[in-house]
Amino acid sequence: MPIAITPPAVSEVKSLGDAKTQSASKRKIICFSDFDGTIFMQDTGHVLFDNHGCGSKRREALDEQIKTGERSFRDVSEEMWGSLNVPFEDGFEVMEKSLEIDPDFQNFHKYCIANNIPFNVISAGLKPILRRVLDTFLGEEESSHIEIVANEAQISEDGSQWKPIWRHDTELGHDKALSVQEARKEAELACDDGSIPLIVFIGDGVSDLPAAREADVLFARRGLRLEEYCVEHKISYIPFDTFADIRREIEKIKEEDDKKTGGKGVPARFNPRANMWRRVSSRNAVPRYVVMSPTKEEKMFLWPEAFTELKTPAIEISEAPLMPVQEVQA
């Protein structure tokens, strides 16, 4: 979702070296993941809107306004969140009953902790909600290892007012692509020790593309919009059904990289556009965010099943690959 206040500190993104590595791999690996539809099967906002807000029919009508370009994502989102009239705790009860976590996510995250692989959530949702969901499903100690880059929120005690605090003052609010562009300008390709980390992104919808295109390795949940888009536009990706698939593939990638590079220099699978993620993972990095006008491609951030420009019903999307040329895996 959209955003518009003071830029986040670097501490929002997990730095390397917090835990003792148990991995034989010399290459540092950093994971970034979407939340709704990726770690959890349902959308946290939709659960709230349908049960304590505008209702499913109105939400679907509002979704359509985004798709047609009649209204901006930020404008529609503010109406959706503004329709809620429920205290946070009561709203969380329905989420706890409705949400389903990927069956293998917790084991995957424990694997990340054990192997000193920072795992970060980048989301269009509201940070207080996402943190509470992770605390509940994983436990607060394990959840504390996950950094969340998402919108803040103002929620009144009686639940009569839910107001997103947008990260950027644009039509999108939280414009992932905007953040990527600005941070990449000051990117330092190397980590603190001079090595270059491998950047992994995990997602499910077209809205993940602005961030996904910055990764060395992209995982797309099988059968959903991100995979369809990757196939259509010949973007290299690895399909997954559960996070167990991702763990197996990362092990293979680590072995490949160790064999070809010994963990030195450029990763065997390398995307030179991934500078933003390399930089924000650096302990010394201080990214700056500047409001800009996002491109058409970047506006794919809007909605998992939609690619819309405000008041522009028809948009052509370039078919040029957005990531390094690798064999597309079906």
Short mmCIF file of C-alpha atoms in Angstrom, two decimals:
data_model
loop_
_atom_site.label_atom_id
_atom_site.label_comp_id
_atom_site.label_asym_id
_atom_site.label_seq_id
_atom_site.Cartn_x
_atom_site.Cartn_y
_atom_site.Cartn_z
CA MET A 1 0.00 0.00 0.00
CA PRO A 2 0.97 3.71 -0.24
CA ILE A 3 3.10 5.84 2.27
CA ALA A 4 4.18 9.51 3.01
CA ILE A 5 6.26 10.36 6.04
CA THR A 6 9.80 10.24 7.31
CA PRO A 7 11.79 7.57 5.47
CA PRO A 8 12.55 4.41 7.40
CA ALA A 9 15.87 3.95 9.10
CA VAL A 10 18.21 1.30 7.84
CA SER A 11 17.33 -0.77 10.90
CA GLU A 12 14.02 -1.62 9.18
CA VAL A 13 15.96 -4.11 7.10
CA LYS A 14 17.77 -6.90 8.88
CA SER A 15 21.53 -6.54 8.81
CA LEU A 16 23.91 -9.40 8.29
CA GLY A 17 25.89 -11.11 11.00
CA ASP A 18 23.36 -11.12 13.85
CA ALA A 19 23.64 -14.86 14.39
CA LYS A 20 26.43 -17.37 14.10
CA THR A 21 26.29 -18.96 10.67
CA GLN A 22 25.93 -22.70 10.42
CA SER A 23 26.13 -22.75 6.64
CA ALA A 24 29.09 -24.03 4.69
CA SER A 25 28.39 -21.43 2.02
CA LYS A 26 30.74 -18.44 1.90
CA ARG A 27 28.22 -16.29 0.03
CA LYS A 28 25.94 -14.04 2.05
CA ILE A 29 22.28 -14.52 1.12
CA ILE A 30 19.50 -12.02 1.87
CA CYS A 31 15.79 -12.85 1.49
CA PHE A 32 12.98 -10.37 0.85
CA SER A 33 9.38 -11.55 0.74
CA ASP A 34 5.88 -10.29 0.11
CA PHE A 35 3.37 -11.03 2.90
CA ASP A 36 -0.25 -11.40 1.74
CA GLY A 37 -0.62 -14.36 -0.62
CA THR A 38 3.00 -15.37 -0.12
CA ILE A 39 3.67 -16.10 3.55
CA PHE A 40 -0.06 -16.18 4.27
CA MET A 41 -2.60 -17.45 1.78
CA GLN A 42 -5.16 -14.72 2.47
CA ASP A 43 -4.95 -10.92 2.31
CA THR A 44 -5.00 -9.39 5.81
CA GLY A 45 -6.73 -6.23 4.62
CA HIS A 46 -9.42 -8.13 2.74
CA VAL A 47 -10.24 -10.19 5.83
CA LEU A 48 -10.78 -7.00 7.82
CA PHE A 49 -12.72 -5.13 5.12
CA ASP A 50 -15.05 -8.05 4.46
CA ASN A 51 -15.83 -8.67 8.13
CA HIS A 52 -15.62 -5.28 9.82
CA GLY A 53 -15.66 -2.70 7.06
CA CYS A 54 -17.15 -2.01 3.66
CA GLY A 55 -17.94 -5.69 2.99
CA SER A 56 -16.87 -7.94 0.14
CA LYS A 57 -19.20 -6.47 -2.50
CA ARG A 58 -18.09 -2.89 -1.94
CA ARG A 59 -14.46 -3.98 -1.75
CA GLU A 60 -14.75 -5.75 -5.08
CA ALA A 61 -16.33 -2.63 -6.59
CA LEU A 62 -13.48 -0.53 -5.22
CA ASP A 63 -10.94 -3.00 -6.59
CA GLU A 64 -12.55 -2.53 -9.98
CA GLN A 65 -12.13 1.25 -9.73
CA ILE A 66 -8.40 0.71 -9.30
CA LYS A 67 -8.24 -1.65 -12.27
CA THR A 68 -10.08 0.74 -14.58
CA GLY A 69 -8.04 3.74 -13.44
CA GLU A 70 -11.12 5.58 -12.23
CA ARG A 71 -9.46 6.16 -8.85
CA SER A 72 -5.94 5.86 -7.51
CA PHE A 73 -4.78 2.98 -5.35
CA ARG A 74 -4.13 5.34 -2.47
CA ASP A 75 -7.56 6.96 -2.69
CA VAL A 76 -9.37 3.62 -2.77
CA SER A 77 -7.20 2.17 -0.01
CA GLU A 78 -8.00 5.08 2.28
CA GLU A 79 -11.72 4.44 1.76
CA MET A 80 -11.27 0.76 2.54
CA TRP A 81 -9.27 1.33 5.71
CA GLY A 82 -11.56 4.21 6.66
CA SER A 83 -14.58 1.91 6.46
CA LEU A 84 -13.35 -0.13 9.43
CA ASN A 85 -15.08 0.34 12.77
CA VAL A 86 -13.59 -2.25 15.07
CA PRO A 87 -10.98 -2.12 17.85
CA PHE A 88 -7.64 -3.58 16.81
CA GLU A 89 -7.93 -6.57 19.15
CA ASP A 90 -11.39 -7.48 17.90
CA GLY A 91 -10.27 -7.12 14.32
CA PHE A 92 -7.31 -9.35 14.97
CA GLU A 93 -9.58 -12.12 16.26
CA VAL A 94 -11.16 -12.60 12.84
CA MET A 95 -7.75 -12.49 11.17
CA GLU A 96 -6.40 -15.15 13.50
CA LYS A 97 -9.32 -17.42 12.62
CA SER A 98 -9.22 -16.70 8.88
CA LEU A 99 -5.52 -16.60 8.01
CA GLU A 100 -3.62 -19.67 6.86
CA ILE A 101 0.16 -19.63 6.93
CA ASP A 102 2.26 -21.49 4.37
CA PRO A 103 2.75 -24.92 6.01
CA ASP A 104 6.52 -24.84 5.55
CA PHE A 105 7.22 -21.17 6.26
CA GLN A 106 8.20 -21.56 9.90
CA ASN A 107 10.70 -24.32 9.14
CA PHE A 108 12.12 -22.20 6.32
CA HIS A 109 12.49 -19.20 8.61
CA LYS A 110 14.25 -21.30 11.25
CA TYR A 111 16.59 -22.44 8.48
CA CYS A 112 17.28 -18.80 7.65
CA ILE A 113 18.07 -17.99 11.28
CA ALA A 114 20.36 -21.00 11.63
CA ASN A 115 22.25 -20.09 8.46
CA ASN A 116 22.46 -16.34 9.11
CA ILE A 117 20.18 -15.50 6.16
CA PRO A 118 18.32 -12.26 6.95
CA PHE A 119 14.61 -12.55 6.11
CA ASN A 120 12.74 -9.29 5.49
CA VAL A 121 9.09 -8.60 4.66
CA ILE A 122 8.34 -5.79 2.21
CA SER A 123 4.61 -5.17 2.05
CA ALA A 124 1.84 -2.82 1.00
CA GLY A 125 0.02 -3.66 4.23
CA LEU A 126 0.00 -2.00 7.64
CA LYS A 127 3.02 -2.76 9.78
CA PRO A 128 1.16 -3.08 13.14
CA ILE A 129 -1.10 -5.75 11.64
CA LEU A 130 1.70 -7.70 10.00
CA ARG A 131 3.80 -7.66 13.16
CA ARG A 132 0.91 -8.89 15.29
CA VAL A 133 0.16 -11.68 12.81
CA LEU A 134 3.78 -12.84 12.80
CA ASP A 135 4.02 -12.61 16.60
CA THR A 136 0.93 -14.80 16.92
CA PHE A 137 1.73 -17.44 14.32
CA LEU A 138 5.50 -17.68 14.92
CA GLY A 139 5.90 -16.48 18.49
CA GLU A 140 7.38 -13.13 19.45
CA GLU A 141 10.97 -14.36 19.74
CA GLU A 142 11.05 -15.88 16.26
CA SER A 143 9.03 -13.01 14.80
CA SER A 144 11.62 -10.55 16.12
CA HIS A 145 14.12 -11.91 13.57
CA ILE A 146 11.92 -10.62 10.71
CA GLU A 147 12.15 -6.95 9.75
CA ILE A 148 9.02 -5.42 8.18
CA VAL A 149 9.06 -2.58 5.64
CA ALA A 150 5.41 -1.52 5.37
CA ASN A 151 3.01 1.34 6.09
CA GLU A 152 2.54 2.59 9.62
CA ALA A 153 -1.00 3.31 10.87
CA GLN A 154 -3.03 5.38 13.30
CA ILE A 155 -5.80 3.29 14.89
CA SER A 156 -8.07 4.83 17.53
CA GLU A 157 -8.59 2.91 20.75
CA ASP A 158 -12.29 2.37 20.05
CA GLY A 159 -11.57 1.29 16.46
CA SER A 160 -13.64 4.07 14.91
CA GLN A 161 -10.70 5.36 12.90
CA TRP A 162 -8.11 3.41 10.90
CA LYS A 163 -5.73 5.66 9.02
CA PRO A 164 -2.70 4.45 7.02
CA ILE A 165 0.47 6.51 7.35
CA TRP A 166 1.71 6.31 3.78
CA ARG A 167 5.40 6.01 3.11
CA HIS A 168 5.36 8.20 0.00
CA ASP A 169 3.18 11.13 -1.06
CA THR A 170 2.18 9.59 -4.39
CA GLU A 171 -0.86 7.92 -5.95
CA LEU A 172 0.53 4.63 -4.68
CA GLY A 173 1.40 5.64 -1.15
CA HIS A 174 3.95 2.92 -0.51
CA ASP A 175 5.67 2.82 -3.87
CA LYS A 176 8.16 -0.03 -3.75
CA ALA A 177 9.61 0.89 -7.11
CA LEU A 178 10.16 4.46 -5.97
CA SER A 179 12.08 3.27 -2.94
CA VAL A 180 14.11 0.91 -5.09
CA GLN A 181 15.08 3.65 -7.53
CA GLU A 182 16.13 6.14 -4.90
CA ALA A 183 18.13 3.67 -2.83
CA ARG A 184 19.80 2.24 -5.92
CA LYS A 185 21.23 5.65 -6.80
CA GLU A 186 23.40 5.51 -3.72
CA ALA A 187 23.94 1.77 -3.85
CA GLU A 188 27.22 0.28 -2.79
CA LEU A 189 27.52 -2.97 -4.71
CA ALA A 190 29.77 -4.58 -2.14
CA CYS A 191 28.84 -5.56 1.41
CA ASP A 192 30.87 -4.32 4.34
CA ASP A 193 33.50 -7.04 3.91
CA GLY A 194 33.83 -6.44 0.16
CA SER A 195 31.83 -9.48 -0.93
CA ILE A 196 28.63 -9.28 -2.99
CA PRO A 197 25.54 -10.93 -1.47
CA LEU A 198 22.96 -12.98 -3.32
CA ILE A 199 19.53 -11.30 -3.25
CA VAL A 200 16.38 -13.46 -3.17
CA PHE A 201 12.82 -12.18 -3.58
CA ILE A 202 9.66 -14.24 -2.94
CA GLY A 203 6.22 -13.15 -4.13
CA ASP A 204 2.89 -14.05 -5.68
CA GLY A 205 1.43 -11.07 -7.56
CA VAL A 206 2.28 -8.59 -10.30
CA SER A 207 2.43 -5.99 -7.51
CA ASP A 208 5.70 -7.62 -6.43
CA LEU A 209 7.47 -6.95 -9.72
CA PRO A 210 9.08 -3.58 -8.89
CA ALA A 211 10.88 -5.27 -6.00
CA ALA A 212 11.26 -8.66 -7.67
CA ARG A 213 13.11 -7.19 -10.64
CA GLU A 214 15.86 -6.08 -8.26
CA ALA A 215 16.65 -9.63 -7.13
CA ASP A 216 19.22 -12.12 -8.34
CA VAL A 217 16.79 -15.00 -7.79
CA LEU A 218 13.00 -14.66 -8.00
CA PHE A 219 10.58 -17.19 -6.52
CA ALA A 220 6.96 -16.93 -7.72
CA ARG A 221 4.13 -18.87 -6.11
CA ARG A 222 2.93 -21.41 -8.64
CA GLY A 223 -0.30 -20.73 -10.52
CA LEU A 224 -0.72 -17.09 -9.47
CA ARG A 225 -0.34 -13.76 -11.26
CA LEU A 226 3.39 -13.26 -10.74
CA GLU A 227 4.18 -16.59 -12.38
CA GLU A 228 1.79 -15.87 -15.24
CA TYR A 229 3.44 -12.52 -15.85
CA CYS A 230 6.93 -14.02 -15.73
CA VAL A 231 6.00 -16.66 -18.31
CA GLU A 232 4.29 -14.13 -20.56
CA HIS A 233 7.20 -11.67 -20.46
CA LYS A 234 10.03 -14.23 -20.33
CA ILE A 235 11.29 -13.21 -16.91
CA SER A 236 13.52 -15.74 -15.17
CA TYR A 237 11.94 -17.19 -12.03
CA ILE A 238 11.61 -20.36 -9.95
CA PRO A 239 8.08 -21.59 -9.15
CA PHE A 240 7.22 -22.79 -5.65
CA ASP A 241 4.27 -24.42 -3.93
CA THR A 242 5.51 -24.06 -0.35
CA PHE A 243 8.57 -22.60 1.35
CA ALA A 244 10.02 -26.11 1.49
CA ASP A 245 10.57 -25.80 -2.27
CA ILE A 246 12.39 -22.51 -1.71
CA ARG A 247 14.69 -24.04 0.87
CA ARG A 248 15.66 -26.88 -1.47
CA GLU A 249 16.34 -24.46 -4.32
CA ILE A 250 18.43 -22.16 -2.15
CA GLU A 251 20.58 -25.12 -1.12
CA LYS A 252 21.13 -25.94 -4.80
CA ILE A 253 21.95 -22.33 -5.58
CA LYS A 254 24.44 -22.18 -2.69
CA GLU A 255 26.19 -25.30 -3.94
CA GLU A 256 26.30 -23.93 -7.48
CA ASP A 257 27.70 -20.63 -6.31
CA ASP A 258 30.34 -22.19 -4.05
CA LYS A 259 31.48 -24.41 -6.89
CA LYS A 260 31.68 -21.63 -9.49
CA THR A 261 32.84 -18.66 -7.39
CA GLY A 262 33.96 -19.93 -4.01
CA GLY A 263 31.75 -17.22 -2.54
CA LYS A 264 33.97 -14.49 -3.95
CA GLY A 265 33.13 -11.60 -6.28
CA VAL A 266 29.91 -11.66 -8.29
CA PRO A 267 27.39 -14.44 -7.50
CA ALA A 268 26.92 -17.15 -10.12
CA ARG A 269 23.36 -15.88 -10.44
CA PHE A 270 23.69 -12.14 -10.53
CA ASN A 271 21.38 -9.26 -11.42
CA PRO A 272 23.25 -5.94 -11.62
CA ARG A 273 19.97 -4.09 -10.96
CA ALA A 274 19.78 -5.55 -7.46
CA ASN A 275 21.85 -2.73 -5.97
CA MET A 276 19.04 -1.42 -3.76
CA TRP A 277 18.72 -4.61 -1.76
CA ARG A 278 22.49 -5.00 -1.46
CA ARG A 279 22.76 -1.49 -0.13
CA VAL A 280 19.95 -1.50 2.40
CA SER A 281 21.34 -4.75 3.81
CA SER A 282 24.59 -2.94 4.60
CA ARG A 283 24.95 -1.85 8.22
CA ASN A 284 26.50 1.44 7.12
CA ALA A 285 23.90 2.27 4.47
CA VAL A 286 21.55 5.20 4.96
CA PRO A 287 19.05 5.16 2.08
CA ARG A 288 17.30 8.40 1.14
CA TYR A 289 13.84 8.58 -0.39
CA VAL A 290 12.74 11.32 -2.77
CA VAL A 291 9.23 11.74 -4.14
CA MET A 292 9.22 11.13 -7.88
CA SER A 293 6.68 10.31 -10.57
CA PRO A 294 6.74 6.53 -11.02
CA THR A 295 6.83 5.05 -14.50
CA LYS A 296 4.03 2.94 -15.96
CA GLU A 297 5.97 -0.23 -15.23
CA GLU A 298 6.45 0.79 -11.62
CA LYS A 299 2.71 1.31 -11.20
CA MET A 300 2.34 -2.45 -11.40
CA PHE A 301 2.84 -2.09 -7.65
CA LEU A 302 -0.86 -1.38 -7.32
CA TRP A 303 -2.69 -4.68 -7.05
CA PRO A 304 -1.78 -8.37 -7.51
CA GLU A 305 -4.26 -8.86 -10.35
CA ALA A 306 -4.15 -5.41 -11.88
CA PHE A 307 -1.75 -3.11 -13.68
CA THR A 308 -3.31 0.31 -13.87
CA GLU A 309 -2.38 3.90 -14.46
CA LEU A 310 -4.81 6.46 -13.05
CA LYS A 311 -7.33 7.49 -15.73
CA THR A 312 -5.43 5.51 -18.35
CA PRO A 313 -7.54 2.44 -19.19
CA ALA A 314 -5.19 0.83 -21.70
CA ILE A 315 -1.48 0.37 -21.01
CA GLU A 316 1.13 -1.40 -23.05
CA ILE A 317 3.78 -3.28 -21.10
CA SER A 318 7.24 -3.84 -22.52
CA GLU A 319 8.10 -7.46 -23.10
CA ALA A 320 11.78 -6.89 -22.50
CA PRO A 321 13.10 -9.12 -19.71
CA LEU A 322 13.40 -7.28 -16.41
CA MET A 323 15.98 -9.65 -14.99
CA PRO A 324 19.14 -11.33 -16.25
CA VAL A 325 18.49 -13.83 -19.00
CA GLN A 326 18.19 -17.30 -17.52
CA GLU A 327 16.12 -20.25 -18.52
CA VAL A 328 12.50 -19.71 -17.54
CA GLN A 329 11.36 -22.62 -15.41
CA ALA A 330 7.84 -23.87 -15.88
#
